[in-house]
Amino acid sequence: MNKIVLITGATSGIGLGCARKFADNGDKLILTARNETRLTEIQKELTERGTKVITLAFDVRDREKAKQCLNELPEEWQEIDVLVNNAGLALGLEPEHEGNFDDWETMIDTNIKGLLTMTRLIVPGMVKRNRGHIINIGSVAGDAAYAGGNVYCATKAAVKTLTDGLRIDVADTAIRVTNLKPGLVETNFSNIRFKGDNERAAKVYTGIKPLTGDDIADVAVYAANAPAHVQIAEVLILATHQASGSVIVRK
């Protein structure tokens, strides 16, 4: 059965990988992100491949705009089957006692509060219909802190806890809840973390073959299409030469 899949942060990286993989699966897509121009380009690409796509341009930090956009969805798009909470970012690698207040606010508001906003707006409908699936994109960083990761790691630890808590809250329904925890994935993640310093960002992936957004998307699509009695609760996905958030062997 084809599903309606809503993906946040859908214009790059894991979000874009999910958009393409769910499109390949024959699903209908609601793609959200801040960059309206890029959303339009991706909509055109996927529509030409035969996928039905709606785009919603908003920042998950803007609760009222998110609510407005979702309320204005056409009736036939209202019953969302899969929510992929992907929007998130890291900023900086400073020691905690030297951190940037604005960076902290952005990470907390996006990675935690944005995820909560989308969950709060969409999951009640799933509960009412007694069906649905929430896939949260966490991180290996949520398992243990690494040097300079302090606040980012804390936000991804929160994603794990919120995912586990939601799974408990909906255990009496047929809704499934998944936390995907990627390790080193080559996207624009590091470019954003280092605020456009591409040379520094490139060094993050030197000497190791990292994961791609498509690799994570493959797992998301698998989880969403597992038999109804199977709940893929949590998956840690690492590059072959990565053992943890802080142990990476470079060759």
Short mmCIF file of C-alpha atoms in Angstrom, two decimals:
data_model
loop_
_atom_site.label_atom_id
_atom_site.label_comp_id
_atom_site.label_asym_id
_atom_site.label_seq_id
_atom_site.Cartn_x
_atom_site.Cartn_y
_atom_site.Cartn_z
CA MET A 1 0.00 0.00 0.00
CA ASN A 2 1.39 3.40 -0.98
CA LYS A 3 1.81 5.80 1.92
CA ILE A 4 1.80 9.54 2.46
CA VAL A 5 5.25 10.37 3.81
CA LEU A 6 6.17 13.76 5.32
CA ILE A 7 9.89 14.51 5.50
CA THR A 8 11.38 17.55 7.24
CA GLY A 9 14.69 19.00 6.10
CA ALA A 10 14.08 17.39 2.73
CA THR A 11 16.32 19.54 0.51
CA SER A 12 19.68 17.90 1.22
CA GLY A 13 21.53 15.03 2.85
CA ILE A 14 19.51 12.36 4.62
CA GLY A 15 16.23 14.19 4.00
CA LEU A 16 16.79 14.32 0.25
CA GLY A 17 17.92 10.69 0.28
CA CYS A 18 14.67 9.76 2.04
CA ALA A 19 12.63 11.74 -0.48
CA ARG A 20 14.16 9.87 -3.40
CA LYS A 21 14.01 6.44 -1.77
CA PHE A 22 10.40 6.78 -0.65
CA ALA A 23 9.59 8.05 -4.16
CA ASP A 24 11.21 4.91 -5.57
CA ASN A 25 8.94 2.95 -3.23
CA GLY A 26 5.88 4.52 -4.87
CA ASP A 27 4.87 6.70 -1.93
CA LYS A 28 3.35 10.18 -2.02
CA LEU A 29 5.55 12.86 -0.49
CA ILE A 30 5.09 15.99 1.57
CA LEU A 31 8.49 17.67 1.62
CA THR A 32 9.30 20.48 4.03
CA ALA A 33 12.33 22.72 4.43
CA ARG A 34 13.25 26.39 4.64
CA ASN A 35 14.59 26.70 1.09
CA GLU A 36 11.54 27.14 -1.14
CA THR A 37 13.60 27.32 -4.35
CA ARG A 38 15.31 24.02 -3.63
CA LEU A 39 12.01 22.41 -2.66
CA THR A 40 10.58 23.41 -6.04
CA GLU A 41 13.57 21.89 -7.85
CA ILE A 42 13.21 18.59 -5.99
CA GLN A 43 9.46 18.55 -6.56
CA LYS A 44 10.08 18.92 -10.30
CA GLU A 45 12.66 16.13 -10.29
CA LEU A 46 10.44 13.68 -8.44
CA THR A 47 7.25 14.63 -10.28
CA GLU A 48 8.99 13.87 -13.58
CA ARG A 49 9.68 10.41 -12.17
CA GLY A 50 5.97 9.91 -11.51
CA THR A 51 5.83 10.76 -7.80
CA LYS A 52 3.06 12.89 -6.33
CA VAL A 53 4.72 15.65 -4.29
CA ILE A 54 3.56 18.58 -2.19
CA THR A 55 6.09 21.04 -0.78
CA LEU A 56 5.75 23.18 2.35
CA ALA A 57 8.31 25.92 2.96
CA PHE A 58 8.76 26.62 6.67
CA ASP A 59 11.30 26.39 9.47
CA VAL A 60 10.44 23.73 12.07
CA ARG A 61 11.37 26.31 14.71
CA ASP A 62 8.33 28.36 13.63
CA ARG A 63 5.48 26.49 15.33
CA GLU A 64 2.70 28.72 14.05
CA LYS A 65 3.89 28.54 10.43
CA ALA A 66 4.24 24.76 10.67
CA LYS A 67 0.71 24.50 12.05
CA GLN A 68 -0.65 26.79 9.33
CA CYS A 69 1.02 24.83 6.52
CA LEU A 70 -0.22 21.49 7.81
CA ASN A 71 -3.76 22.79 8.33
CA GLU A 72 -3.81 24.03 4.73
CA LEU A 73 -2.94 20.64 3.24
CA PRO A 74 -5.60 19.39 0.79
CA GLU A 75 -7.99 16.96 2.45
CA GLU A 76 -6.62 13.99 0.50
CA TRP A 77 -3.16 14.71 1.92
CA GLN A 78 -4.19 15.11 5.56
CA GLU A 79 -3.80 11.47 6.62
CA ILE A 80 -0.03 11.26 6.94
CA ASP A 81 1.22 7.69 7.28
CA VAL A 82 4.93 8.28 7.91
CA LEU A 83 6.61 11.25 9.58
CA VAL A 84 10.38 11.49 9.08
CA ASN A 85 11.71 13.99 11.60
CA ASN A 86 14.99 14.71 9.84
CA ALA A 87 15.50 18.47 10.18
CA GLY A 88 18.49 19.10 12.40
CA LEU A 89 21.99 20.53 12.52
CA ALA A 90 25.20 20.97 14.48
CA LEU A 91 26.97 24.29 14.94
CA GLY A 92 30.52 24.70 16.18
CA LEU A 93 32.96 22.48 18.05
CA GLU A 94 33.88 24.80 20.90
CA PRO A 95 34.31 23.60 24.48
CA GLU A 96 31.04 23.94 26.37
CA HIS A 97 32.35 26.78 28.53
CA GLU A 98 33.26 28.73 25.38
CA GLY A 99 30.12 27.94 23.38
CA ASN A 100 28.07 30.37 21.31
CA PHE A 101 24.68 31.16 22.84
CA ASP A 102 23.02 31.68 19.46
CA ASP A 103 24.35 28.34 18.18
CA TRP A 104 22.95 26.62 21.25
CA GLU A 105 19.53 28.18 20.72
CA THR A 106 19.46 27.16 17.06
CA MET A 107 20.41 23.54 17.79
CA ILE A 108 17.98 23.16 20.67
CA ASP A 109 15.12 24.88 18.85
CA THR A 110 15.64 22.82 15.68
CA ASN A 111 16.77 19.41 16.89
CA ILE A 112 14.50 19.13 19.92
CA LYS A 113 11.68 21.65 19.82
CA GLY A 114 11.20 21.38 16.06
CA LEU A 115 10.93 17.61 16.32
CA LEU A 116 8.44 18.00 19.17
CA THR A 117 6.37 20.48 17.15
CA MET A 118 6.04 18.14 14.18
CA THR A 119 5.28 15.20 16.46
CA ARG A 120 2.61 17.13 18.33
CA LEU A 121 0.95 18.35 15.13
CA ILE A 122 0.92 15.03 13.25
CA VAL A 123 0.82 12.13 15.68
CA PRO A 124 -2.67 12.84 17.14
CA GLY A 125 -4.11 12.09 13.69
CA MET A 126 -2.18 8.82 13.59
CA VAL A 127 -3.55 7.89 17.00
CA LYS A 128 -7.10 8.66 15.87
CA ARG A 129 -6.66 6.45 12.78
CA ASN A 130 -4.72 3.81 14.75
CA ARG A 131 -1.97 3.67 12.17
CA GLY A 132 1.25 5.48 11.37
CA HIS A 133 4.99 5.51 11.76
CA ILE A 134 7.35 8.13 13.19
CA ILE A 135 11.00 7.89 12.11
CA ASN A 136 13.28 10.22 14.04
CA ILE A 137 16.78 10.86 12.73
CA GLY A 138 18.96 10.73 15.81
CA SER A 139 22.71 10.16 15.85
CA VAL A 140 25.51 8.09 17.30
CA ALA A 141 26.23 11.41 19.06
CA GLY A 142 23.19 10.73 21.23
CA ASP A 143 24.85 7.67 22.76
CA ALA A 144 27.91 9.41 24.17
CA ALA A 145 29.44 12.86 24.00
CA TYR A 146 32.55 13.53 21.94
CA ALA A 147 35.05 16.40 22.20
CA GLY A 148 33.39 19.66 21.19
CA GLY A 149 30.02 18.01 20.61
CA ASN A 150 28.52 18.92 24.01
CA VAL A 151 25.22 20.65 23.12
CA TYR A 152 24.73 18.87 19.79
CA CYS A 153 25.26 15.50 21.51
CA ALA A 154 22.78 16.56 24.20
CA THR A 155 20.13 17.34 21.57
CA LYS A 156 20.57 13.93 19.96
CA ALA A 157 20.42 12.25 23.37
CA ALA A 158 17.12 14.07 23.76
CA VAL A 159 15.96 12.68 20.41
CA LYS A 160 16.63 9.16 21.70
CA THR A 161 14.73 9.82 24.94
CA LEU A 162 11.82 11.50 23.16
CA THR A 163 11.63 8.64 20.67
CA ASP A 164 11.60 6.05 23.45
CA GLY A 165 9.00 8.06 25.36
CA LEU A 166 6.72 8.35 22.34
CA ARG A 167 7.03 4.63 21.69
CA ILE A 168 5.80 4.01 25.24
CA ASP A 169 2.98 6.53 24.86
CA VAL A 170 1.58 4.89 21.71
CA ALA A 171 2.26 1.26 22.64
CA ASP A 172 -1.48 0.63 22.94
CA THR A 173 -1.93 1.60 19.27
CA ALA A 174 -0.67 0.17 15.97
CA ILE A 175 1.71 3.12 15.55
CA ARG A 176 5.42 2.34 15.23
CA VAL A 177 8.29 4.57 16.36
CA THR A 178 11.87 4.33 15.10
CA ASN A 179 15.12 6.08 16.01
CA LEU A 180 17.79 5.95 13.30
CA LYS A 181 21.25 6.81 14.62
CA PRO A 182 23.74 7.55 11.83
CA GLY A 183 27.45 7.92 12.35
CA LEU A 184 29.68 9.68 9.84
CA VAL A 185 27.49 10.69 6.87
CA GLU A 186 28.91 12.86 4.11
CA THR A 187 26.34 15.61 3.58
CA ASN A 188 26.47 19.37 4.08
CA PHE A 189 26.33 18.66 7.85
CA SER A 190 29.97 19.65 8.44
CA ASN A 191 29.77 22.64 6.09
CA ILE A 192 26.93 23.97 8.26
CA ARG A 193 28.73 23.08 11.49
CA PHE A 194 31.78 25.05 10.37
CA LYS A 195 29.68 27.85 8.87
CA GLY A 196 30.83 27.51 5.27
CA ASP A 197 34.46 26.54 5.90
CA ASN A 198 34.52 23.86 3.18
CA GLU A 199 38.18 22.99 3.68
CA ARG A 200 37.66 22.24 7.35
CA ALA A 201 34.46 20.32 6.55
CA ALA A 202 36.22 18.13 3.98
CA LYS A 203 38.76 17.01 6.58
CA VAL A 204 35.96 15.34 8.58
CA TYR A 205 35.69 12.69 5.85
CA THR A 206 39.39 12.32 5.01
CA GLY A 207 40.77 8.78 5.15
CA ILE A 208 37.47 6.96 5.55
CA LYS A 209 34.58 6.06 3.25
CA PRO A 210 31.63 7.68 5.03
CA LEU A 211 27.97 6.83 4.80
CA THR A 212 25.69 8.69 2.41
CA GLY A 213 22.21 10.08 2.84
CA ASP A 214 20.97 7.23 0.65
CA ASP A 215 22.42 4.67 3.07
CA ILE A 216 20.32 6.06 5.90
CA ALA A 217 17.29 6.41 3.64
CA ASP A 218 17.52 2.71 2.76
CA VAL A 219 17.10 1.85 6.44
CA ALA A 220 14.21 4.30 6.83
CA VAL A 221 12.32 2.77 3.91
CA TYR A 222 13.00 -0.74 5.24
CA ALA A 223 11.64 0.19 8.68
CA ALA A 224 8.54 1.81 7.17
CA ASN A 225 7.80 -1.28 5.10
CA ALA A 226 8.45 -3.98 7.67
CA PRO A 227 5.45 -6.22 8.43
CA ALA A 228 2.84 -4.53 10.62
CA HIS A 229 3.78 -6.59 13.67
CA VAL A 230 7.48 -5.63 13.37
CA GLN A 231 8.68 -2.39 14.98
CA ILE A 232 12.25 -1.41 14.16
CA ALA A 233 12.78 0.54 17.36
CA GLU A 234 16.36 1.71 16.95
CA VAL A 235 19.17 1.27 14.44
CA LEU A 236 22.79 2.43 14.80
CA ILE A 237 24.36 2.87 11.36
CA LEU A 238 28.11 3.40 11.14
CA ALA A 239 30.73 3.49 8.43
CA THR A 240 32.80 0.30 8.40
CA HIS A 241 35.86 1.95 9.98
CA GLN A 242 33.87 3.87 12.59
CA ALA A 243 33.39 2.15 15.94
CA SER A 244 31.63 4.92 17.87
CA GLY A 245 31.05 8.65 17.81
CA SER A 246 34.67 9.25 18.74
CA VAL A 247 36.53 6.23 17.35
CA ILE A 248 37.24 6.55 13.62
CA VAL A 249 40.09 4.75 11.89
CA ARG A 250 41.42 6.73 8.94
CA LYS A 251 43.59 5.08 6.29
#
